[in-house]
Amino acid sequence: MTNVKVHSVAKTYGTTPVLSDITTEFPEGSFTSLLGPSGSGKTTLLRIIAGFIKPDQGVVTIGNNDVTDIPVWGRNIGMMFQSYALFPHMTIAQNVAFGLERRGIKGAAARKEVDRALEMVRLPGFGSRTPKQLSGGQQQRVALARAIVIKPSVLLLDEPLSALDRRLRQEMQVELLRIQRESGLTTIFVTHDQEEALTLSDKVAILDKGRIVQIGEPEDVYERPLTRFAAEFLGDSNFLTGTVDNGAVRLADGTVVRTTSTLPTSGSKVTLAVRPEKMSIVSGPTDDNSLTARITTVIYAGPVLSYMLETADGLPLKLFAQNRDGKVLSDGDTITLSWAPEHTVPVGD
Amino acid sequence: MQNDRLTSASERGPLGPRSRRVLPSWVSTMVLLLPTYGWLTLAVFLPLLTMFVFSFMSATPMGKAPIVFTLKQYRAFIDQPYLVGIGINSLLIGFWTTLFCAVLGFLAAVALVQSTLGKTREILLILILLPFWTNGLVRVFSWTMVLRENGFLDNLLHMIAPDAGSIGFLYTRYAIVVGLVHGYLPYMILTCYIALVAIDDAIIEAASSLGARWWTILFKILVPLAAPGLISGSVLIFIPVIGSFMEPRILGGRVGVTMGTVIEDQFTQAFNWPLGASLSFTLLAVVLAIFATFSGVLRRGTAV
C-alpha cells in the first residue's frame, strides 16, 4: 500500500513524442484509470511505471523509493495483461507460486498463500489444473491471484478485461473492484473502455497525444470536462459555439444560452458542451436554455431513444431520452429541446 | 405452383450434374495420398529395402563370388570387437556435438528473437544460414587451416603471447566436434527460433514483473516452453552426426575412425557392401533404441 508518483516523465520514439512531461500522483489505495484512444500514451505510461520502458527524462517513485533506475524485477509490482500471460507449462498453483518462489517463500508457507489467493479470486481447488483447462475469465482470475499474492506495492492492469466478452467483463469488473477494496492496493488501470473507467475508478485520467488532459473523480470529469476532447472521448457531447455577451453566450443564430459556470470576458469566443442525456424534448415554453431542431434520425435502442437532430443552421445535435412512451416522434418532426444552465459547460480546445 | 417447382428442384439434386462427381470417400483419400506414399516408396523404402537385403548376403552381388544368404554380417560387432569401441566413439561424438549445438543454438535463437531493432534479425538469420550455403568440404578444410599447428588459431595466440606453444588441436576428437557443431548448428538455431518466436512477450514480462531475473526466465520459462524445438533440433543433429564420415576423416586424421568412416570404407574401399549395410542397420537399431529409451523423458518435456 503505497502511493505512486511520476514527475515530468517524457518518452520519445524516434522523433515521435509518446509522452510529454507527465506529472501526476496515484494516492495510496486509490483506483485510477488511464483512459485514452490508442496512441495516447496510456500504455506507455503504465509500462514506464512498471519498468518495462525507461523514460527519457523524469522520475518514478513508488512509496518513498525512486525506482526510475530499478529494473522490473526489483520493483515489487503486480501486473495483469490483456493476454492473461499465464505460464502454460505450469499448473495454476505453480503459476500463483511463481512470484512467491522468487521471494524465497516455498513449501507449506507458499501453499497457504496460494490457497488464500485462489480463494480470494473464487477459484478454490483449481490449483492442480493447467491454464489450458480454464476459460478466459478463469484464467484472468488466476492472473489476478498471481499478481496480488506477492503483496505488490502497486497493481498495474493493462487492459485486462478487453479480451473477455461483455457479460464476463462486467462480472470481472465487480470482482476486481471487490478485491481492490479488500486488499487496499494502489491500482492503475489502462483501458479504452470509458464505461469501465467510470464504473471502477476513484480517479479517471484522460490522456491525449501524450498528455493528461484532465484527471479527477469520474463524476467530476464527466460532468465538467475541461476540453472538447475530454467531453467527446468520455461519453457523448453536443458542442455549441458562440460569443460571450453579458454573462451568457450568444450563438450565431442569436439564441442566448446561459450557464452557471464562469465564462471568459465579454466578446470572446467560447465553446459550450452539453451532454445529450441532459437535453429533453419539451412541448411548452421553458425558463431553461432551449433550441428548435428537426429530427433527422431516431435510433431505437431499447431502454433509450437516441435522436439525431439538426438546427436550422445545420448544427448537428444528439439527444438521449428514456423510452417512456415508445417511439412517438419520427424523422422530419420539428421539436423544441431544453436543458438546464448548470449542464452547460464551457470547454477549451 | 411454387410448391411443385420447389419439389422438382430438390429432386433434381441427387440426379443432377453434381451426382456424377461423387466418389466413395476412401477412393478420394487414396488418390490424394498416392503421391506422398509413392514418393516415400521410391525414395526411402526401396533403397532401404535393397540395402536391407544386401546386409544378409555373403558378398557384394556385383562380384564373381557366389551369393549365399547369411546372418554373419550382423556378427561383425562380436567377431571384430574393436568396432564396439568405434561405435561408442561415434555415439560420444554425437552426444557432445548435439550438446554443444543445443547450448549454443538455444542462446543464439534467444538472441535472434530478442533482436527487434530494424533489420538486425534478418541480417543475423542470413549469417546463421551462411554455413548451409558453403560447400561442406570447403567448410571442413578451412577448419584444418585454423586448427593445425602454426595455423590461424596459433597465429592469433602468438600475437598476444609470442612465447606460448601450440594450441592447435587438429586431428583430435575436439576438432571433429568443432567441425560438426559448425555444420549442424543452424538446424538447432532454426528449430529453437521457431519454438521461441511462438512465446507471447507478455509471458516473459509477467515473469519479470513477478521478480524473475534473466536466468530464471531462461531456465524456468524459455527452456521448458521451447523444449519441442530443442528436442527436434537434437534429433535432427544426432542422427546424421553419428553417421558422418567427412568431418571425422578430415579433422580427426588418425583418431577420426567412426562408424561413419568404417561404413564408408566398406562401400568405397573394401567393396564389402553387405558388411557396410549390416553396420548401417545396426547403427540405426541403436539410434532407435536410444530414442525409445528417452522418448518417455522427451514426451514429458514436450507435454505443455
Coordinates of C-alpha atoms in Angstrom, one line a residue, chain B residues 14-302:
Chain B
P14 CA -29.0 -36.0 -56.4
L15 CA -29.6 -36.9 -60.1
G16 CA -28.3 -33.6 -61.4
P17 CA -24.8 -32.8 -62.8
R18 CA -23.3 -32.9 -59.3
S19 CA -24.0 -36.5 -58.7
R20 CA -21.6 -37.7 -61.3
R21 CA -18.6 -36.4 -59.4
V22 CA -19.4 -38.2 -56.1
L23 CA -16.8 -40.8 -55.3
P24 CA -16.6 -43.0 -52.2
S25 CA -14.5 -41.2 -49.7
W26 CA -11.9 -44.0 -49.4
V27 CA -11.1 -43.6 -53.1
S28 CA -10.5 -39.9 -53.0
T29 CA -8.4 -40.4 -49.8
M30 CA -6.3 -43.0 -51.6
V31 CA -5.9 -40.8 -54.7
L32 CA -4.8 -37.8 -52.6
L33 CA -2.3 -39.9 -50.5
L34 CA -0.8 -41.7 -53.5
P35 CA 1.8 -39.1 -54.5
T36 CA 3.1 -39.0 -50.9
Y37 CA 3.3 -42.7 -50.4
G38 CA 4.5 -43.3 -53.9
W39 CA 7.4 -40.9 -53.3
L40 CA 8.2 -42.4 -49.9
T41 CA 8.3 -45.9 -51.5
L42 CA 10.5 -44.7 -54.3
A43 CA 12.9 -42.5 -52.4
V44 CA 13.1 -44.1 -49.0
F45 CA 11.6 -47.6 -48.8
L46 CA 13.0 -49.2 -52.0
P47 CA 16.7 -48.1 -51.4
L48 CA 16.5 -49.1 -47.7
L49 CA 14.9 -52.4 -48.7
T50 CA 17.7 -53.1 -51.2
M51 CA 20.3 -52.3 -48.5
F52 CA 18.5 -54.5 -46.1
V53 CA 18.6 -57.4 -48.5
F54 CA 22.3 -56.8 -49.2
S55 CA 23.0 -57.0 -45.5
F56 CA 22.1 -60.6 -45.5
M57 CA 24.4 -61.5 -48.4
S58 CA 27.8 -63.2 -48.1
A59 CA 29.4 -60.9 -50.7
T60 CA 28.6 -57.9 -52.9
P61 CA 26.4 -59.2 -55.7
M62 CA 28.4 -57.4 -58.4
G63 CA 31.5 -59.6 -58.0
K64 CA 32.2 -63.1 -59.2
A65 CA 31.8 -64.8 -55.7
P66 CA 28.7 -66.9 -55.3
I67 CA 26.0 -65.2 -53.2
V68 CA 24.8 -67.0 -50.1
F69 CA 22.2 -65.6 -47.7
T70 CA 23.7 -65.4 -44.2
L71 CA 23.5 -63.7 -40.9
K72 CA 27.2 -63.5 -40.4
Q73 CA 27.4 -59.8 -41.3
Y74 CA 25.4 -59.0 -38.2
R75 CA 28.0 -60.7 -36.1
A76 CA 30.6 -58.1 -37.0
F77 CA 30.5 -56.5 -33.6
I78 CA 31.2 -59.9 -32.0
D79 CA 33.8 -61.0 -34.5
Q80 CA 35.6 -57.7 -34.6
P81 CA 35.3 -56.3 -31.0
Y82 CA 37.2 -53.1 -32.0
L83 CA 34.0 -52.0 -33.7
V84 CA 32.3 -51.6 -30.3
G85 CA 34.9 -49.0 -29.3
I86 CA 34.4 -47.2 -32.6
G87 CA 30.6 -47.3 -32.1
I88 CA 31.0 -45.8 -28.7
N89 CA 33.3 -43.2 -30.1
S90 CA 30.7 -42.2 -32.6
L91 CA 28.0 -42.0 -30.0
L92 CA 30.2 -39.8 -27.9
I93 CA 30.9 -37.5 -30.8
G94 CA 27.2 -37.4 -31.5
F95 CA 26.4 -36.6 -27.8
W96 CA 29.0 -33.8 -27.5
T97 CA 28.1 -32.3 -30.9
T98 CA 24.4 -32.3 -30.0
L99 CA 25.0 -30.9 -26.5
F100 CA 27.2 -28.0 -27.8
C101 CA 24.7 -27.3 -30.6
A102 CA 21.8 -27.3 -28.1
V103 CA 23.6 -24.8 -25.7
L104 CA 24.9 -22.5 -28.5
G105 CA 21.9 -22.9 -30.7
F106 CA 19.4 -22.1 -28.0
L107 CA 21.3 -19.0 -26.8
A108 CA 21.7 -17.8 -30.4
A109 CA 17.9 -18.4 -31.0
V110 CA 17.1 -16.3 -27.9
A111 CA 19.4 -13.5 -29.2
L112 CA 17.7 -13.8 -32.5
V113 CA 14.2 -13.4 -31.0
Q114 CA 15.3 -10.6 -28.8
S115 CA 16.9 -8.6 -31.7
T116 CA 13.9 -6.5 -32.8
L117 CA 16.0 -3.4 -33.8
G118 CA 15.4 -2.6 -37.5
K119 CA 16.8 -5.3 -39.8
T120 CA 19.2 -6.9 -37.3
R121 CA 17.0 -10.1 -37.2
E122 CA 17.2 -10.6 -41.0
I123 CA 20.9 -10.0 -41.0
L124 CA 21.5 -12.4 -38.2
L125 CA 19.4 -15.1 -39.9
I126 CA 21.4 -14.8 -43.1
L127 CA 24.7 -15.1 -41.1
I128 CA 23.3 -18.2 -39.4
L129 CA 22.3 -19.8 -42.7
L130 CA 25.7 -19.0 -44.4
P131 CA 27.3 -22.3 -43.4
F132 CA 24.5 -24.0 -45.2
W133 CA 25.3 -22.3 -48.4
T134 CA 29.0 -23.1 -48.3
N135 CA 30.3 -26.4 -49.6
G136 CA 30.8 -28.8 -46.8
L137 CA 34.2 -29.9 -47.9
V138 CA 35.4 -26.2 -48.1
R139 CA 34.0 -25.6 -44.7
V140 CA 35.7 -28.6 -43.1
F141 CA 39.1 -27.9 -44.9
S142 CA 39.0 -24.3 -43.7
W143 CA 38.9 -25.6 -40.2
T144 CA 42.2 -27.5 -40.8
M145 CA 43.8 -24.2 -41.7
V146 CA 42.6 -22.8 -38.4
L147 CA 43.3 -25.7 -36.1
R148 CA 46.6 -27.1 -37.4
E149 CA 49.9 -26.3 -35.7
N150 CA 51.0 -22.8 -36.8
G151 CA 47.5 -22.4 -38.1
F152 CA 45.3 -19.4 -37.7
L153 CA 44.5 -20.2 -34.1
D154 CA 48.2 -20.4 -33.2
N155 CA 48.9 -17.2 -35.1
L156 CA 46.2 -15.5 -33.1
L157 CA 47.7 -16.8 -29.8
H158 CA 51.2 -15.8 -30.7
M159 CA 50.1 -12.3 -31.4
I160 CA 49.2 -12.0 -27.7
A161 CA 51.8 -14.4 -26.2
P162 CA 54.7 -14.8 -28.7
D163 CA 56.4 -17.5 -26.5
A164 CA 53.4 -19.7 -26.0
G165 CA 53.4 -23.2 -27.5
S166 CA 50.9 -24.5 -30.0
I167 CA 47.3 -24.9 -29.0
G168 CA 46.3 -26.2 -32.4
F169 CA 44.2 -29.4 -31.9
L170 CA 43.7 -30.7 -35.4
Y171 CA 43.5 -34.5 -35.6
T172 CA 41.8 -34.8 -32.2
R173 CA 38.2 -35.6 -31.3
Y174 CA 37.7 -32.0 -30.3
A175 CA 38.5 -30.9 -33.8
I176 CA 35.8 -33.3 -35.1
V177 CA 33.3 -31.9 -32.7
V178 CA 34.1 -28.4 -33.7
G179 CA 33.7 -29.1 -37.3
L180 CA 30.4 -30.9 -36.8
V181 CA 29.0 -28.2 -34.4
H182 CA 29.8 -25.6 -37.1
G183 CA 28.0 -27.6 -39.7
Y184 CA 24.9 -28.6 -37.8
L185 CA 24.3 -25.6 -35.6
P186 CA 21.9 -23.9 -38.0
Y187 CA 19.4 -26.8 -37.5
M188 CA 19.3 -26.2 -33.8
I189 CA 19.1 -22.4 -34.1
L190 CA 16.2 -22.6 -36.5
T191 CA 14.1 -25.2 -34.6
C192 CA 14.7 -23.3 -31.3
Y193 CA 13.9 -20.0 -33.0
I194 CA 10.6 -21.3 -34.3
A195 CA 9.7 -22.5 -30.8
L196 CA 10.8 -19.3 -29.1
V197 CA 9.1 -16.9 -31.5
A198 CA 5.7 -18.5 -30.6
I199 CA 6.1 -17.5 -26.9
D200 CA 4.0 -14.4 -26.1
D201 CA 6.1 -11.5 -24.9
A202 CA 3.6 -10.9 -22.1
I203 CA 4.6 -14.2 -20.5
I204 CA 8.2 -13.1 -20.2
E205 CA 7.1 -9.7 -19.0
A206 CA 4.8 -11.3 -16.4
A207 CA 7.7 -13.4 -15.1
S208 CA 9.9 -10.4 -14.7
S209 CA 7.1 -8.4 -13.1
L210 CA 6.9 -11.2 -10.5
G211 CA 10.6 -10.8 -9.7
A212 CA 12.3 -13.2 -12.1
R213 CA 15.8 -12.3 -13.4
W214 CA 17.2 -13.3 -16.7
W215 CA 18.4 -16.8 -15.6
T216 CA 15.1 -17.7 -14.0
I217 CA 13.3 -16.6 -17.2
L218 CA 15.8 -18.6 -19.3
F219 CA 15.6 -21.9 -17.3
K220 CA 12.0 -21.7 -15.9
I221 CA 10.2 -20.2 -18.8
L222 CA 12.1 -20.2 -22.1
V223 CA 13.7 -23.7 -21.9
P224 CA 10.6 -25.6 -20.9
L225 CA 8.4 -23.7 -23.4
A226 CA 10.9 -24.2 -26.2
A227 CA 11.6 -27.8 -25.4
P228 CA 9.9 -29.1 -28.5
G229 CA 12.3 -27.1 -30.6
L230 CA 15.3 -28.3 -28.6
I231 CA 14.2 -31.9 -29.0
S232 CA 13.5 -31.8 -32.7
G233 CA 16.8 -30.0 -33.2
S234 CA 18.6 -32.7 -31.2
V235 CA 17.1 -35.5 -33.2
L236 CA 17.9 -33.7 -36.5
I237 CA 21.5 -33.3 -35.5
F238 CA 22.3 -36.5 -33.6
I239 CA 21.3 -39.0 -36.3
P240 CA 23.4 -37.6 -39.2
V241 CA 26.3 -36.8 -36.9
I242 CA 26.8 -40.3 -35.7
G243 CA 26.9 -41.5 -39.3
S244 CA 29.1 -38.6 -40.5
F245 CA 32.4 -39.5 -42.2
M246 CA 33.7 -36.4 -43.9
E247 CA 34.4 -34.3 -40.7
P248 CA 36.0 -37.3 -38.8
R249 CA 38.2 -38.2 -41.7
I250 CA 39.5 -34.7 -42.4
L251 CA 39.6 -33.2 -38.9
G252 CA 40.2 -36.4 -37.0
G253 CA 43.0 -37.9 -39.0
R254 CA 44.3 -40.9 -37.1
V255 CA 41.7 -40.7 -34.4
G256 CA 38.9 -40.0 -36.8
V257 CA 37.7 -43.6 -37.1
T258 CA 34.0 -43.6 -36.6
M259 CA 31.1 -45.8 -37.6
G260 CA 30.6 -43.4 -40.5
T261 CA 34.1 -43.8 -41.8
V262 CA 34.0 -47.6 -41.3
I263 CA 30.8 -47.9 -43.2
E264 CA 32.0 -45.6 -46.0
D265 CA 35.2 -47.8 -46.2
Q266 CA 33.1 -50.9 -46.7
F267 CA 31.4 -49.3 -49.7
T268 CA 34.2 -47.4 -51.3
Q269 CA 37.5 -49.2 -50.3
A270 CA 36.7 -52.8 -49.2
F271 CA 33.9 -53.3 -51.6
N272 CA 32.1 -55.2 -48.9
W273 CA 28.6 -53.8 -49.3
P274 CA 26.9 -56.4 -47.2
L275 CA 29.0 -55.5 -44.2
G276 CA 28.5 -51.8 -44.8
A277 CA 24.8 -52.4 -45.0
S278 CA 24.6 -54.5 -41.8
L279 CA 26.7 -52.0 -39.9
S280 CA 24.3 -49.2 -41.1
F281 CA 21.3 -51.2 -39.9
T282 CA 22.9 -52.0 -36.6
L283 CA 23.6 -48.3 -36.1
L284 CA 20.0 -47.5 -37.0
A285 CA 18.8 -50.0 -34.4
V286 CA 21.0 -48.5 -31.7
V287 CA 19.7 -45.0 -32.5
L288 CA 16.1 -46.1 -32.4
A289 CA 16.8 -47.9 -29.1
I290 CA 18.2 -44.7 -27.7
F291 CA 15.3 -42.7 -28.8
A292 CA 12.9 -45.3 -27.5
T293 CA 14.6 -45.2 -24.1
F294 CA 14.4 -41.4 -23.9
S295 CA 11.0 -40.9 -25.6
G296 CA 9.3 -41.1 -22.2
V297 CA 11.5 -38.3 -20.9
L298 CA 11.1 -36.3 -24.1
R299 CA 7.4 -36.7 -24.1
R300 CA 7.2 -35.3 -20.6
G301 CA 9.3 -32.4 -21.8
T302 CA 7.0 -31.5 -24.6

